[in-house]
């Protein structure tokens, strides 16, 4: 198949740009042929709802990775912001805006601490966010006393399970995050600075870009979006779970990499990340529909992820 | 990994500062008990730990609690530390059947009495207080069979594959399924004890099996609640029986509200208190009549829910 593709003369850059999208369509076609339950409007809506949490996380970490960093604390921040938001969301206590702002606020705070330690403290992002991974998990356990925070108001739960204009709220939030993020990265000066800093830090510094501020901005966006994702997750499962989101950062980072964003920084896009998120979501859903046993699911998932990226890289050459 | 251990040290220090070592009984030296717990991120284990701490506090026993974070290797290290601290007795809440066994053997070699709480190791400790996890799977599946009238289609949501609780609950359930040939397992899949994952799994199953599903058996309440929410959103809950295990607060409330059909109660308080009690007796070399205490599981349904809600 690869040979055929390479023989066809396409406008240069066409396949490198759309390779991953073609892989995504391929997976969808394959699933449509193997199970009648895949390509139905209802199932597509379910997939979109299921991917929205990982999607919001992945978009946040896209900013950080393009800026040349990494964030391993996402899953723990998700749990921390979830339990904090949930404890202000009991029925008849605070208006809905309070848990929402607090959840996002705590996420921003964690992102700022990550960003400042990395820029001002000059510690490697991998180390800082690995440390934050256990700190945030510990804080979530301390805050909640190791127990899920239950009894949340219906209005709060609607953030995860409700509809607005017949569309599930998590999907609306995901789409909103996609649009805003794509605009920031593509059309603002800060967005261009993020690419510049990740691509070549020294050159960016020489041209007068304030590196630390740009990096801090990326980590704050990432933290804030992790906070939003934490709220959506808590609302979806109608509890704040201190042990939620374990290893969720791996799915988010996998989606970013599948989407063609370079782990070395400087290259990538929101559109790519969205495709990466959809690929992971479609695989999870499809393997359940086909009732593939859990042992094989893990193997198949890994193989598909690596193949998708391989196809993309081959075409990019 | 270093970060984890530094952090668990901090947590241990925090927990220790909450203890009250001044309460000596009989004017003698107070008994020190070291406890290594499977995971303080599990609500049930936290309940056992709380029961142990309260009981220890009431009886003037100094209790040191460590979190093994589901890692048998870490658990063995914690027991080694207890041995060098010369504690009077050790309570072990094992991470694994095989891999935690060296912890038991090391304590015995050092002459410190060791009591397993909640689950077993292949090495034999000086005492055991817990429940037989197979029984919980048996009770849950028996209830499903009863509610289905002995026939129908079910789906099973497994715990984290390969962990003792998942293996034993699955064995217990299978034993009942063999008695009911008309109950057909449509699908079985893990959701790794996680509510969000169980909810997604159930949504996907509703797509492929729809109203063919008559009942759901989940290995714990977290996953049972996730499946329940997916069924409620698809407006199918009236037609599907959901039964899970652990009797966490959320699940008890759901049973009371008539949403969850049944859960299986495991007595955290009884296990925690029983373990500390036996540890103290063994440390004081007092006679213990029964060195294997099995605390039975109990089925919780709408009929008897009142006695489980505090």
XYZ file of C-alpha atoms in Angstrom:
627
model
C 0.000 0.000 0.000
C 2.865 2.275 0.823
C 4.474 1.475 -2.517
C 1.315 2.434 -4.364
C 1.087 5.642 -2.438
C 4.654 6.586 -3.208
C 4.129 6.010 -6.928
C 1.190 8.389 -7.067
C 2.416 11.909 -7.666
C 0.675 14.217 -5.261
C 1.380 17.876 -4.645
C 4.444 18.034 -2.426
C 3.671 18.126 1.274
C 0.198 16.727 0.697
C 0.752 13.346 2.317
C 2.946 14.634 5.096
C 0.167 17.000 5.985
C -2.703 14.562 5.673
C -0.996 11.200 6.343
C -2.350 10.917 9.849
C -5.813 11.956 8.707
C -5.733 9.212 6.083
C -4.689 6.715 8.770
C -7.636 7.862 10.872
C -10.062 7.402 7.985
C -8.541 3.964 7.351
C -9.216 2.868 10.937
C -12.786 4.187 10.696
C -13.452 2.354 7.425
C -12.019 -0.863 8.860
C -14.248 -0.613 11.944
C -17.312 0.243 9.846
C -16.750 -2.921 7.826
C -16.190 -5.181 10.854
C -19.004 -4.022 13.147
C -22.434 -2.633 12.219
C -22.591 -0.669 15.480
C -19.622 1.600 14.754
C -20.807 4.015 12.085
C -24.082 5.139 13.646
C -24.912 8.717 14.678
C -25.446 7.591 18.260
C -22.083 5.830 18.503
C -20.240 8.781 16.952
C -21.784 11.041 19.575
C -20.672 8.592 22.285
C -17.103 8.533 20.955
C -16.977 12.339 20.901
C -18.249 12.497 24.473
C -15.735 9.896 25.613
C -12.769 11.637 23.973
C -13.566 15.138 25.172
C -11.734 14.789 28.523
C -8.573 13.361 26.975
C -9.015 15.903 24.189
C -8.992 18.925 26.501
C -5.925 17.525 28.312
C -4.139 16.799 25.032
C -4.726 20.304 23.672
C -3.264 21.794 26.852
C -0.154 19.673 26.668
C 0.200 20.493 22.950
C 1.090 24.068 23.953
C 3.739 22.781 26.362
C 5.230 20.263 23.929
C 5.433 22.770 21.056
C 7.249 25.114 23.464
C 9.795 22.339 23.993
C 8.532 21.076 27.366
C 6.522 18.150 28.727
C 3.882 17.749 31.441
C 3.621 14.449 33.304
C 1.427 15.831 36.095
C -1.784 16.001 34.021
C -3.526 12.937 35.465
C -2.871 13.995 39.050
C -3.910 17.608 38.383
C -7.118 16.204 36.883
C -7.818 14.396 40.166
C -6.860 17.382 42.340
C -9.008 19.891 40.469
C -11.849 17.346 40.356
C -11.982 16.853 44.140
C -11.545 20.580 44.844
C -14.344 21.528 42.438
C -16.581 18.708 43.699
C -16.286 19.795 47.321
C -17.789 23.166 46.375
C -20.516 21.612 44.216
C -22.823 20.069 46.821
C -26.482 20.917 46.194
C -27.666 24.139 47.785
C -24.226 25.463 48.735
C -22.441 27.627 46.144
C -23.529 28.814 42.697
C -22.162 26.733 39.804
C -19.552 29.329 38.882
C -17.667 28.799 42.186
C -16.614 25.148 41.685
C -15.906 25.837 38.003
C -13.635 28.818 38.685
C -11.945 27.067 41.618
C -11.250 23.937 39.569
C -9.742 25.903 36.700
C -7.974 28.225 39.186
C -6.263 25.349 40.995
C -5.180 23.981 37.598
C -3.727 27.360 36.627
C -1.933 27.576 39.976
C -0.334 24.151 39.498
C 0.611 25.097 35.921
C 2.197 28.341 37.188
C 4.217 26.458 39.824
C 5.390 24.014 37.123
C 6.261 26.863 34.763
C 8.093 28.985 37.347
C 10.132 26.044 38.659
C 11.134 25.192 35.102
C 11.958 28.734 33.944
C 13.150 30.593 37.036
C 14.328 27.504 38.915
C 15.963 26.054 35.769
C 14.927 22.478 36.512
C 14.197 20.083 33.622
C 10.450 19.890 32.772
C 10.522 16.101 33.032
C 11.722 16.284 36.662
C 9.485 19.158 37.736
C 6.291 17.672 36.357
C 7.222 14.178 37.597
C 7.511 15.691 41.074
C 4.241 17.566 40.585
C 2.613 14.286 39.542
C 3.049 12.883 43.071
C 2.537 16.227 44.837
C -0.813 16.889 43.140
C -1.930 13.274 43.737
C -0.979 13.635 47.416
C -2.819 16.954 47.691
C -5.917 15.372 46.118
C -5.789 12.588 48.746
C -5.192 15.036 51.612
C -8.000 17.330 50.438
C -10.507 14.487 50.113
C -9.201 12.362 52.988
C -8.664 9.552 50.488
C -12.386 9.256 49.788
C -14.497 10.213 46.782
C -16.403 13.486 47.125
C -20.028 12.607 46.412
C -23.484 14.224 46.434
C -22.972 16.864 43.722
C -25.641 19.225 42.428
C -27.504 18.295 39.222
C -26.327 21.548 37.612
C -22.691 20.573 38.204
C -23.251 17.030 36.935
C -24.747 18.464 33.745
C -21.261 19.719 32.800
C -20.359 16.075 32.261
C -23.673 14.440 31.405
C -26.042 17.157 30.217
C -26.977 18.487 26.786
C -27.071 22.011 25.429
C -28.933 22.489 22.115
C -29.082 18.656 21.876
C -25.293 18.406 21.996
C -23.533 16.928 25.065
C -21.851 19.695 27.097
C -18.385 17.999 27.183
C -18.343 18.000 23.359
C -19.267 21.691 23.251
C -16.491 22.500 25.716
C -14.005 20.415 23.719
C -14.935 22.204 20.476
C -14.679 25.590 22.185
C -11.216 24.714 23.503
C -10.153 23.542 20.023
C -11.227 26.787 18.365
C -9.701 29.129 20.949
C -6.443 27.185 21.090
C -6.083 26.972 17.327
C -6.623 30.726 17.035
C -4.054 31.475 19.769
C -1.422 29.223 18.218
C -1.985 30.254 14.640
C -2.948 33.890 14.659
C -1.463 35.547 17.739
C 2.052 36.763 18.454
C 2.208 34.620 21.594
C 1.359 31.600 19.456
C 4.210 32.304 17.060
C 6.559 32.859 20.012
C 5.639 29.416 21.387
C 6.788 27.795 18.112
C 9.915 29.947 18.075
C 10.887 29.070 21.654
C 10.356 25.348 21.068
C 12.111 25.374 17.711
C 15.296 27.182 18.699
C 15.483 28.733 22.124
C 18.739 30.618 21.522
C 17.547 32.131 18.273
C 14.285 33.124 19.936
C 16.170 34.766 22.790
C 18.467 36.594 20.361
C 15.453 38.009 18.561
C 14.200 39.511 21.793
C 11.483 37.056 22.793
C 11.049 36.759 26.540
C 11.515 32.990 26.743
C 10.432 32.537 30.351
C 7.161 34.381 29.886
C 6.280 32.339 26.811
C 7.032 29.039 28.564
C 5.140 30.089 31.684
C 2.158 30.959 29.494
C 2.233 27.458 27.942
C 2.275 25.723 31.348
C -0.510 27.963 32.671
C -2.731 27.131 29.661
C -1.933 23.444 30.169
C -2.769 23.592 33.894
C -5.959 25.556 33.337
C -7.189 23.095 30.716
C -6.299 20.174 33.027
C -8.504 21.936 35.590
C -11.351 22.170 33.095
C -10.900 18.493 32.192
C -10.948 17.625 35.913
C -14.299 19.385 36.300
C -15.773 17.612 33.263
C -14.543 14.231 34.551
C -15.903 14.786 38.071
C -19.232 15.874 36.592
C -19.335 12.904 34.199
C -18.822 10.343 36.963
C -20.784 12.525 39.429
C -18.011 12.308 42.055
C -14.648 13.907 42.707
C -12.267 10.938 42.774
C -8.823 11.403 44.347
C -7.593 8.346 42.441
C -9.078 9.354 39.087
C -6.954 9.969 36.015
C -4.038 7.673 36.826
C -1.832 7.512 33.690
C -4.188 9.820 31.753
C -1.160 11.972 30.829
C 0.109 9.082 28.720
C -3.024 8.987 26.544
C -2.870 12.773 26.187
C 0.814 12.793 25.204
C 0.242 9.834 22.857
C -2.527 11.784 21.105
C -0.244 14.804 20.666
C 2.569 12.688 19.217
C 0.233 10.736 16.914
C -0.986 14.116 15.685
C 2.472 14.945 14.386
C 3.675 17.290 17.133
C 7.391 16.811 17.677
C 8.473 15.899 21.216
C 11.574 18.018 20.490
C 9.363 21.101 20.256
C 8.813 23.740 17.594
C 6.491 21.704 15.367
C 2.858 20.639 15.699
C -0.751 21.735 15.490
C -4.063 21.639 17.294
C -5.681 19.939 14.280
C -3.108 17.154 14.502
C -3.763 16.674 18.205
C -7.512 16.476 17.578
C -6.951 13.706 15.015
C -4.650 11.943 17.513
C -7.327 12.143 20.209
C -9.944 10.791 17.791
C -7.693 7.887 16.744
C -7.233 6.791 20.375
C -10.952 7.230 21.108
C -12.071 5.326 18.023
C -9.710 2.453 18.817
C -10.970 2.204 22.419
C -14.587 2.251 21.277
C -14.080 -0.100 18.317
C -12.238 -2.754 20.302
C -15.035 -2.762 22.893
C -17.672 -3.060 20.157
C -15.783 -6.013 18.678
C -15.449 -7.462 22.209
C -11.712 -7.998 21.863
C -10.371 -9.403 25.177
C -8.553 -6.935 27.393
C -5.125 -8.535 26.993
C -5.209 -8.220 23.209
C -6.747 -4.730 23.395
C -3.574 -3.374 24.958
C -1.349 -4.957 22.305
C -3.540 -3.829 19.407
C -3.751 -0.277 20.753
C 0.023 0.004 20.964
C 0.570 -1.430 17.503
C -1.987 0.903 15.919
C -0.469 3.958 17.628
C 3.045 3.136 16.427
C 1.838 2.241 12.909
C -0.088 5.487 12.571
C 2.999 7.490 13.454
C 5.210 5.335 11.210
C 2.914 5.953 8.248
C 3.000 9.660 8.989
C 6.811 9.772 9.249
C 7.308 7.696 6.099
C 5.177 10.106 4.134
C 6.898 13.086 5.666
C 10.251 11.953 4.305
C 10.658 6.631 42.097
C 12.710 8.561 44.620
C 10.026 11.195 44.612
C 7.459 8.586 45.574
C 9.458 7.371 48.539
C 10.235 10.884 49.759
C 6.593 11.660 49.495
C 5.477 8.541 51.329
C 7.935 9.485 54.097
C 6.292 12.882 54.346
C 2.874 11.263 54.474
C 4.041 8.814 57.111
C 5.374 11.702 59.191
C 2.074 13.489 58.800
C 0.146 10.423 59.927
C 2.520 9.821 62.846
C 2.102 13.355 64.106
C -1.615 12.600 64.343
C -1.042 9.666 66.691
C -0.974 9.947 70.417
C 1.995 8.021 71.766
C 1.561 9.328 75.325
C -1.276 6.981 76.249
C 0.559 4.195 78.056
C -1.477 1.458 79.621
C -0.552 -0.398 82.826
C 2.334 2.068 83.218
C 4.397 -0.275 81.010
C 5.918 0.324 77.623
C 3.209 0.859 75.003
C 2.928 -1.649 72.179
C 4.123 -0.440 68.801
C 2.471 -1.976 65.730
C 3.693 -1.350 62.176
C 1.158 -1.659 59.366
C 1.867 -1.816 55.624
C -1.334 -1.179 53.664
C -2.052 -2.195 50.057
C -3.020 1.314 48.901
C -4.313 4.350 50.747
C -5.885 5.482 47.467
C -8.505 2.763 47.806
C -11.535 3.828 49.791
C -11.969 0.400 51.356
C -8.349 0.215 52.534
C -8.654 3.734 53.972
C -11.711 2.533 55.916
C -9.721 -0.420 57.297
C -6.868 1.939 58.191
C -9.213 4.361 59.976
C -10.728 1.504 61.991
C -7.221 0.353 62.943
C -6.162 3.857 64.013
C -9.283 4.465 66.080
C -9.029 1.108 67.798
C -5.290 1.571 68.430
C -5.908 5.049 69.852
C -8.604 3.774 72.211
C -6.326 1.014 73.491
C -3.102 2.976 73.890
C -1.348 1.200 71.030
C 1.099 3.142 68.875
C 0.340 2.423 65.237
C 2.679 3.255 62.338
C 0.887 3.117 58.975
C 2.760 2.885 55.674
C 1.231 2.980 52.178
C 2.682 0.288 49.895
C 1.069 1.926 46.845
C 0.154 -1.456 45.313
C 3.837 -2.371 44.989
C 4.919 -5.645 46.629
C 8.553 -4.622 46.445
C 7.868 -1.444 48.406
C 5.856 -3.488 50.881
C 8.807 -5.805 51.580
C 11.035 -2.752 52.156
C 8.521 -1.329 54.612
C 8.518 -4.570 56.589
C 12.340 -4.485 56.668
C 12.129 -0.973 58.112
C 9.639 -2.146 60.752
C 12.058 -4.945 61.686
C 14.935 -2.496 62.154
C 12.619 -0.199 64.139
C 11.966 -3.239 66.386
C 8.180 -2.894 66.374
C 6.243 -5.350 68.587
C 3.949 -6.655 65.864
C 3.353 -6.171 62.138
C 0.054 -5.949 60.250
C 0.303 -6.682 56.565
C -2.410 -5.808 54.041
C -0.794 -7.713 51.156
C -0.358 -6.267 47.667
C 0.125 -9.648 46.016
C -0.377 -13.291 46.952
C 3.132 -14.414 45.939
C 5.207 -11.255 45.749
C 4.287 -10.068 49.265
C 5.173 -13.422 50.829
C 8.824 -12.477 51.524
C 7.469 -9.723 53.796
C 5.748 -12.348 55.959
C 8.802 -14.588 56.013
C 11.174 -11.774 56.977
C 8.981 -10.729 59.913
C 8.737 -14.310 61.148
C 12.506 -14.783 60.822
C 13.000 -11.675 62.957
C 10.667 -13.133 65.591
C 8.042 -10.402 65.207
C 4.429 -11.631 65.058
C 2.841 -10.798 61.693
C -0.883 -10.657 60.948
C -2.338 -10.509 57.448
C -5.406 -8.329 57.148
C -8.018 -8.488 54.360
C -6.237 -10.825 51.952
C -3.843 -13.752 51.943
C -0.246 -14.431 51.009
C 1.100 -17.839 50.017
C 3.397 -17.680 53.070
C 1.512 -18.446 56.312
C 1.478 -15.545 58.805
C 1.011 -15.843 62.593
C -2.558 -14.655 62.256
C -5.180 -13.717 59.644
C -8.173 -11.425 59.809
C -10.084 -10.905 56.609
C -12.628 -12.150 54.171
C -12.580 -14.659 51.365
C -12.892 -12.597 48.192
C -14.269 -15.580 46.252
C -17.309 -15.437 48.511
C -18.085 -11.867 47.387
C -18.161 -12.947 43.731
C -20.393 -15.886 44.658
C -22.862 -13.733 46.597
C -23.075 -11.087 43.842
C -23.604 -13.582 41.022
C -26.116 -15.594 43.064
C -28.164 -12.401 43.472
C -28.007 -11.701 39.726
C -29.149 -15.256 38.976
C -32.009 -14.848 41.424
C -33.137 -11.497 39.959
C -32.955 -12.884 36.411
C -34.876 -16.033 37.330
C -31.915 -18.180 36.270
C -31.714 -17.081 32.656
C -30.610 -14.113 30.597
C -27.638 -12.280 29.134
C -25.035 -10.646 31.335
C -21.890 -8.579 30.908
C -19.001 -8.650 33.398
C -16.708 -5.709 34.226
C -13.442 -7.014 35.669
C -11.064 -5.336 38.099
C -7.423 -4.764 37.239
C -6.417 -8.004 35.513
C -4.144 -10.236 37.561
C -4.721 -8.649 40.965
C -5.800 -11.005 43.747
C -9.235 -9.380 44.209
C -9.993 -9.532 40.471
C -8.925 -13.179 40.168
C -10.861 -14.332 43.254
C -14.051 -12.386 42.498
C -14.012 -13.816 38.961
C -13.543 -17.372 40.286
C -16.427 -16.979 42.738
C -18.731 -15.648 40.026
C -17.771 -18.388 37.539
C -18.617 -21.049 40.106
C -22.212 -19.776 40.240
C -22.434 -19.344 36.464
C -21.655 -23.059 36.058
C -24.855 -23.818 37.962
C -26.952 -21.708 35.582
C -26.415 -22.845 31.983
C -29.153 -20.466 30.773
C -27.191 -17.413 31.865
C -25.098 -16.319 28.938
C -22.036 -14.061 29.273
C -22.219 -11.659 26.314
C -18.950 -9.879 27.047
C -16.308 -9.553 29.721
C -13.749 -6.752 29.894
C -11.622 -4.908 32.445
C -12.244 -1.297 33.488
C -9.308 -1.341 35.957
C -11.475 -0.504 39.034
C -12.080 2.950 37.444
C -15.528 4.550 37.315
C -14.935 6.649 34.194
C -13.505 3.678 32.297
C -16.453 1.465 33.292
C -18.855 4.145 32.127
C -17.194 4.328 28.686
C -17.105 0.540 28.447
C -20.802 0.273 29.264
C -21.666 3.000 26.711
C -19.802 1.010 24.075
C -21.536 -2.228 25.057
C -24.936 -0.540 24.896
C -24.089 0.287 21.273
C -23.198 -3.287 20.352
C -25.631 -5.275 22.546
C -28.348 -2.720 23.302
C -31.398 -4.191 25.013
C -29.977 -7.713 24.849
C -28.182 -7.039 28.158
C -30.200 -8.213 31.171
C -27.619 -7.748 33.920
C -24.222 -6.275 34.748
C -21.793 -7.706 37.281
C -18.951 -5.323 38.221
C -16.033 -6.417 40.403
C -16.296 -3.259 42.514
C -18.813 -0.515 43.251
C -16.829 2.206 41.476
C -17.237 0.339 38.188
C -20.797 -0.682 39.052
C -21.693 2.982 39.551
C -20.062 3.874 36.216
C -22.099 1.203 34.414
C -25.222 2.385 36.228
C -24.733 5.957 35.006
C -24.224 4.815 31.413
C -27.424 2.744 31.601
C -29.368 5.630 33.116
C -28.214 8.000 30.378
C -29.314 5.470 27.747
C -32.656 5.122 29.605
C -32.103 1.382 29.980
C -31.693 1.072 33.734
C -35.277 -0.177 34.290
C -34.517 -3.248 32.185
C -31.025 -4.078 33.461
C -29.908 -5.473 36.828
C -26.635 -4.036 38.215
C -24.788 -5.730 41.095
C -21.294 -4.884 42.365
C -19.072 -5.364 45.427
C -17.630 -3.294 48.355
C -20.582 -1.289 49.713
C -18.870 2.111 49.432
C -20.921 5.091 50.641
C -22.002 6.101 47.147
C -23.191 2.589 46.299
C -25.142 2.245 49.564
C -26.946 5.486 48.758
C -27.679 4.164 45.248
C -29.127 0.939 46.712
C -31.289 2.997 49.033
C -32.523 5.123 46.107
C -33.376 1.966 44.174
C -30.808 2.667 41.438
C -28.248 -0.042 42.212
C -29.864 -3.473 42.636
C -27.372 -4.823 45.166
C -23.864 -4.538 46.509
C -21.829 -6.832 48.748
C -20.654 -5.493 52.093
C -17.155 -6.142 53.303
C -16.637 -5.282 56.969
C -13.717 -2.796 57.024
C -14.266 -1.958 60.700
C -14.380 -5.590 61.781
C -11.218 -6.384 59.819
C -9.251 -3.361 61.063
C -10.175 -3.783 64.714
C -9.731 -7.547 64.591
C -6.227 -7.185 63.146
C -5.031 -4.681 65.780
C -6.600 -6.772 68.534
C -4.805 -9.901 67.381
C -1.526 -7.999 66.882
C -1.604 -6.738 70.476
C -2.434 -10.180 71.863
C 0.360 -11.855 69.903
C 2.840 -9.106 70.896
C 1.957 -9.629 74.580
C 2.184 -13.393 74.032
C -1.406 -13.758 75.219
C -3.356 -16.811 74.063
C -5.373 -16.373 70.848
C -8.064 -19.021 70.336
C -8.667 -18.475 66.640
C -5.703 -17.414 64.512
C -7.709 -17.332 61.256
C -10.682 -15.031 61.572
C -12.946 -14.968 58.517
C -15.430 -12.117 58.536
C -18.282 -12.990 56.186
C -19.461 -10.791 53.317
C -23.086 -9.682 53.395
C -25.502 -8.989 50.557
C -26.961 -5.475 50.687
C -30.310 -4.882 48.992
C -33.097 -2.354 49.403
C -34.664 -4.628 52.044
C -31.757 -4.534 54.499
C -30.077 -1.248 53.493
C -31.084 0.544 56.697
C -28.685 -1.485 58.839
C -25.707 -0.487 56.650
C -26.355 3.267 56.442
C -24.887 5.156 59.335
